[in-house]
Amino acid sequence: MELPKRAVVIAPHPDDETLGAGGTIARLVENGTDVSILVVSGHLPPLYDQSAFEVTKKEAEQAFKVLGVKHFEFLNIPATMVNQVPVAKLNGHISQFIHAVRPNWVLLPFPDRHIDHRIIFDSAVVACRPIGTEPPQVVLAYETLSETHWNVAGVEATFAPEFFVDISRQMKKKIEALAKYESQISQAPSRSIDAVNALARFRGSQNGCSNAEAFKVVRIVI
């Protein structure tokens, strides 16, 4: 499959994009793809101090620099409160970003245990509808350690991937980017560098390579 000229990654929170698709982002950038990232929510009041958001925003910018991403935006919606934003308004924000970039590929979060991920998935899918001019040809949902695998199998949607990207050559860069999120990975073993390495090796073992990232297919048109 031909790699895209333009790609958009929708991240519910800072670090989701690197956890779920950091290696793929790095591979796309190395291929010459113009990758843009939209971070929808973050560690903001009332649940967090404003200073926590400033820390994670700075960490995200450092991670994006490692991955080679130059175009990104933060919507500044408080984490876990995305559901309080009117649906039309959230859909509009995400649609505006995607339509401005006109991506060939869109990577979005799998609708997992985190309520923000589920709501943002719904809005992103709406924004990627195959209507109008130049809709995204490839739409993929990525897995996010500490959330995706906590869904209740048989009751909720289960992450059963059909699309894999070999990131063996980009794994070092993914880990370097993830290490920038010191405030996040230091507090959650499920988002640790060891866990990320283990998942990448497992996904790679399923596909005959050293390391891989896995995706659920929303749409592929060739």
Short mmCIF file of C-alpha atoms in Angstrom, two decimals:
data_model
loop_
_atom_site.label_atom_id
_atom_site.label_comp_id
_atom_site.label_asym_id
_atom_site.label_seq_id
_atom_site.Cartn_x
_atom_site.Cartn_y
_atom_site.Cartn_z
CA MET A 1 0.00 0.00 0.00
CA GLU A 2 1.25 3.46 -0.90
CA LEU A 3 2.00 5.61 2.12
CA PRO A 4 0.07 8.90 2.30
CA LYS A 5 1.10 12.43 1.41
CA ARG A 6 -0.84 13.81 4.38
CA ALA A 7 -2.00 12.19 7.62
CA VAL A 8 -3.92 13.34 10.69
CA VAL A 9 -3.66 11.79 14.14
CA ILE A 10 -6.43 12.51 16.65
CA ALA A 11 -5.20 12.23 20.24
CA PRO A 12 -7.70 12.41 23.10
CA HIS A 13 -4.91 13.44 25.50
CA PRO A 14 -1.20 14.21 25.29
CA ASP A 15 0.71 10.87 25.05
CA ASP A 16 -2.11 8.85 23.39
CA GLU A 17 -0.67 9.55 19.94
CA THR A 18 2.77 8.27 20.92
CA LEU A 19 1.50 5.27 22.86
CA GLY A 20 -0.79 4.16 20.06
CA ALA A 21 0.93 5.29 16.89
CA GLY A 22 4.31 6.84 17.69
CA GLY A 23 6.23 4.39 15.53
CA THR A 24 3.79 4.77 12.64
CA ILE A 25 3.99 8.57 12.90
CA ALA A 26 7.79 8.40 12.76
CA ARG A 27 7.69 6.03 9.79
CA LEU A 28 5.26 8.28 7.92
CA VAL A 29 7.39 11.36 8.57
CA GLU A 30 10.50 9.52 7.37
CA ASN A 31 8.54 8.64 4.21
CA GLY A 32 7.88 12.33 3.56
CA THR A 33 4.30 12.34 4.85
CA ASP A 34 3.05 15.61 6.32
CA VAL A 35 1.68 14.47 9.69
CA SER A 36 -0.63 16.73 11.73
CA ILE A 37 -1.77 16.00 15.30
CA LEU A 38 -4.89 17.28 17.06
CA VAL A 39 -4.86 16.91 20.86
CA VAL A 40 -8.46 17.25 21.96
CA SER A 41 -8.31 17.39 25.76
CA GLY A 42 -5.79 17.68 28.55
CA HIS A 43 -5.05 17.93 32.27
CA LEU A 44 -7.01 21.09 32.96
CA PRO A 45 -9.13 22.47 35.82
CA PRO A 46 -11.31 21.57 37.62
CA LEU A 47 -9.78 18.07 38.00
CA TYR A 48 -6.19 19.25 37.55
CA ASP A 49 -4.20 22.40 38.20
CA GLN A 50 -3.44 24.53 35.17
CA SER A 51 0.23 23.79 35.80
CA ALA A 52 -0.37 20.09 35.07
CA PHE A 53 -1.64 21.00 31.61
CA GLU A 54 1.35 23.22 30.93
CA VAL A 55 3.68 20.34 31.86
CA THR A 56 1.98 17.79 29.61
CA LYS A 57 1.65 20.29 26.76
CA LYS A 58 5.38 20.96 26.89
CA GLU A 59 6.07 17.22 27.04
CA ALA A 60 3.84 16.70 23.99
CA GLU A 61 5.66 19.38 22.01
CA GLN A 62 8.97 17.72 22.85
CA ALA A 63 7.61 14.31 21.81
CA PHE A 64 6.28 15.74 18.54
CA LYS A 65 9.72 17.19 17.81
CA VAL A 66 11.30 13.76 18.28
CA LEU A 67 8.73 12.19 15.94
CA GLY A 68 9.25 14.95 13.38
CA VAL A 69 5.76 16.47 13.60
CA LYS A 70 5.62 20.22 13.02
CA HIS A 71 1.86 20.86 12.71
CA PHE A 72 -0.25 20.31 15.82
CA GLU A 73 -3.10 21.90 17.79
CA PHE A 74 -4.51 21.64 21.31
CA LEU A 75 -8.26 22.15 21.80
CA ASN A 76 -7.82 22.66 25.57
CA ILE A 77 -10.93 20.74 26.67
CA PRO A 78 -10.66 19.42 30.26
CA ALA A 79 -9.95 15.68 30.46
CA THR A 80 -12.96 13.44 31.26
CA MET A 81 -15.26 16.36 30.42
CA VAL A 82 -15.33 15.98 26.65
CA ASN A 83 -18.88 14.63 27.06
CA GLN A 84 -19.96 18.05 28.35
CA VAL A 85 -19.04 19.73 25.06
CA PRO A 86 -22.05 19.92 22.72
CA VAL A 87 -21.78 17.16 20.11
CA ALA A 88 -22.11 19.55 17.19
CA LYS A 89 -19.36 21.78 18.59
CA LEU A 90 -16.93 18.88 19.15
CA ASN A 91 -17.70 17.41 15.73
CA GLY A 92 -17.11 20.82 14.22
CA HIS A 93 -13.71 21.27 15.87
CA ILE A 94 -12.45 17.88 14.71
CA SER A 95 -13.99 18.20 11.25
CA GLN A 96 -12.45 21.64 10.76
CA PHE A 97 -8.99 20.33 11.59
CA ILE A 98 -9.31 17.29 9.33
CA HIS A 99 -10.82 19.21 6.43
CA ALA A 100 -8.12 21.87 6.63
CA VAL A 101 -5.39 19.23 6.27
CA ARG A 102 -7.22 17.07 3.68
CA PRO A 103 -5.44 13.91 4.85
CA ASN A 104 -5.18 10.64 2.96
CA TRP A 105 -4.92 8.78 6.28
CA VAL A 106 -6.55 9.46 9.64
CA LEU A 107 -5.50 7.66 12.84
CA LEU A 108 -8.00 7.90 15.67
CA PRO A 109 -8.44 6.34 19.13
CA PHE A 110 -10.23 3.03 19.56
CA PRO A 111 -13.47 3.51 21.58
CA ASP A 112 -12.21 1.90 24.78
CA ARG A 113 -12.62 2.21 28.54
CA HIS A 114 -11.90 5.95 28.66
CA ILE A 115 -15.03 8.01 28.03
CA ASP A 116 -13.01 10.69 26.21
CA HIS A 117 -11.70 8.07 23.77
CA ARG A 118 -15.21 6.82 23.00
CA ILE A 119 -16.67 10.26 22.40
CA ILE A 120 -13.71 11.46 20.34
CA PHE A 121 -13.83 8.29 18.25
CA ASP A 122 -17.46 9.01 17.41
CA SER A 123 -16.73 12.61 16.45
CA ALA A 124 -13.68 11.67 14.40
CA VAL A 125 -15.62 9.03 12.47
CA VAL A 126 -18.27 11.64 11.67
CA ALA A 127 -15.52 13.96 10.42
CA CYS A 128 -14.14 11.16 8.21
CA ARG A 129 -17.42 10.30 6.49
CA PRO A 130 -16.90 9.53 2.78
CA ILE A 131 -18.68 12.63 1.55
CA GLY A 132 -17.56 15.83 -0.10
CA THR A 133 -14.24 16.19 -1.88
CA GLU A 134 -11.21 14.10 -1.00
CA PRO A 135 -12.41 12.18 2.07
CA PRO A 136 -9.70 10.17 3.86
CA GLN A 137 -8.96 6.94 2.01
CA VAL A 138 -7.62 5.16 5.08
CA VAL A 139 -9.12 5.50 8.57
CA LEU A 140 -7.58 3.40 11.34
CA ALA A 141 -8.17 3.12 15.10
CA TYR A 142 -5.12 2.63 17.32
CA GLU A 143 -4.80 0.90 20.68
CA THR A 144 -3.82 2.85 23.80
CA LEU A 145 -2.11 1.04 26.64
CA SER A 146 -3.89 1.42 30.00
CA GLU A 147 -7.29 1.88 28.35
CA THR A 148 -7.93 -0.25 25.25
CA HIS A 149 -7.26 -3.56 26.96
CA TRP A 150 -9.53 -2.80 29.91
CA ASN A 151 -12.71 -3.17 27.85
CA VAL A 152 -14.94 -6.05 28.93
CA ALA A 153 -14.71 -8.73 26.25
CA GLY A 154 -18.07 -9.92 24.99
CA VAL A 155 -19.86 -6.91 26.46
CA GLU A 156 -18.00 -4.00 24.88
CA ALA A 157 -16.11 -3.56 21.65
CA THR A 158 -12.90 -5.60 21.73
CA PHE A 159 -9.72 -4.48 20.00
CA ALA A 160 -9.11 -7.19 17.38
CA PRO A 161 -6.68 -5.60 14.87
CA GLU A 162 -6.50 -6.37 11.16
CA PHE A 163 -3.89 -3.79 10.11
CA PHE A 164 -0.28 -3.71 11.29
CA VAL A 165 2.64 -1.37 10.66
CA ASP A 166 6.21 -2.64 10.99
CA ILE A 167 7.97 -0.10 13.21
CA SER A 168 11.13 -2.10 13.87
CA ARG A 169 13.30 0.70 12.50
CA GLN A 170 11.28 3.40 14.30
CA MET A 171 10.97 1.73 17.71
CA LYS A 172 13.92 3.60 19.19
CA LYS A 173 12.38 6.93 18.13
CA LYS A 174 8.99 5.93 19.58
CA ILE A 175 10.58 5.18 22.94
CA GLU A 176 12.57 8.41 22.82
CA ALA A 177 9.34 10.35 22.21
CA LEU A 178 7.47 8.48 24.95
CA ALA A 179 10.27 9.24 27.41
CA LYS A 180 9.43 12.94 27.01
CA TYR A 181 6.13 12.24 28.81
CA GLU A 182 7.90 11.84 32.12
CA SER A 183 4.89 13.02 34.15
CA GLN A 184 2.71 10.32 32.59
CA ILE A 185 4.84 7.20 32.24
CA SER A 186 6.37 7.59 35.71
CA GLN A 187 2.94 7.24 37.31
CA ALA A 188 1.43 4.36 35.34
CA PRO A 189 3.10 0.95 34.92
CA SER A 190 0.54 0.15 32.21
CA ARG A 191 1.96 3.06 30.17
CA SER A 192 5.58 2.35 31.01
CA ILE A 193 8.36 2.01 28.48
CA ASP A 194 8.62 -1.69 29.40
CA ALA A 195 4.92 -2.20 28.64
CA VAL A 196 5.17 -0.34 25.32
CA ASN A 197 8.20 -2.39 24.29
CA ALA A 198 6.42 -5.61 25.23
CA LEU A 199 3.30 -4.75 23.24
CA ALA A 200 5.35 -3.77 20.18
CA ARG A 201 7.27 -7.04 20.35
CA PHE A 202 4.04 -9.01 20.68
CA ARG A 203 2.43 -7.24 17.71
CA GLY A 204 5.62 -7.80 15.77
CA SER A 205 5.64 -11.50 16.63
CA GLN A 206 2.18 -11.77 15.09
CA ASN A 207 3.49 -10.43 11.80
CA GLY A 208 7.02 -11.70 11.32
CA CYS A 209 8.84 -8.54 12.37
CA SER A 210 10.61 -7.32 15.48
CA ASN A 211 8.15 -4.55 16.45
CA ALA A 212 4.76 -3.45 15.15
CA GLU A 213 1.78 -1.25 15.93
CA ALA A 214 -1.73 -2.59 15.49
CA PHE A 215 -4.86 -0.89 14.18
CA LYS A 216 -8.54 -1.62 13.79
CA VAL A 217 -9.75 -0.79 10.27
CA VAL A 218 -12.53 1.77 10.02
CA ARG A 219 -12.14 2.18 6.26
CA ILE A 220 -9.61 1.45 3.53
CA VAL A 221 -10.23 2.51 -0.05
CA ILE A 222 -7.59 1.85 -2.71
#
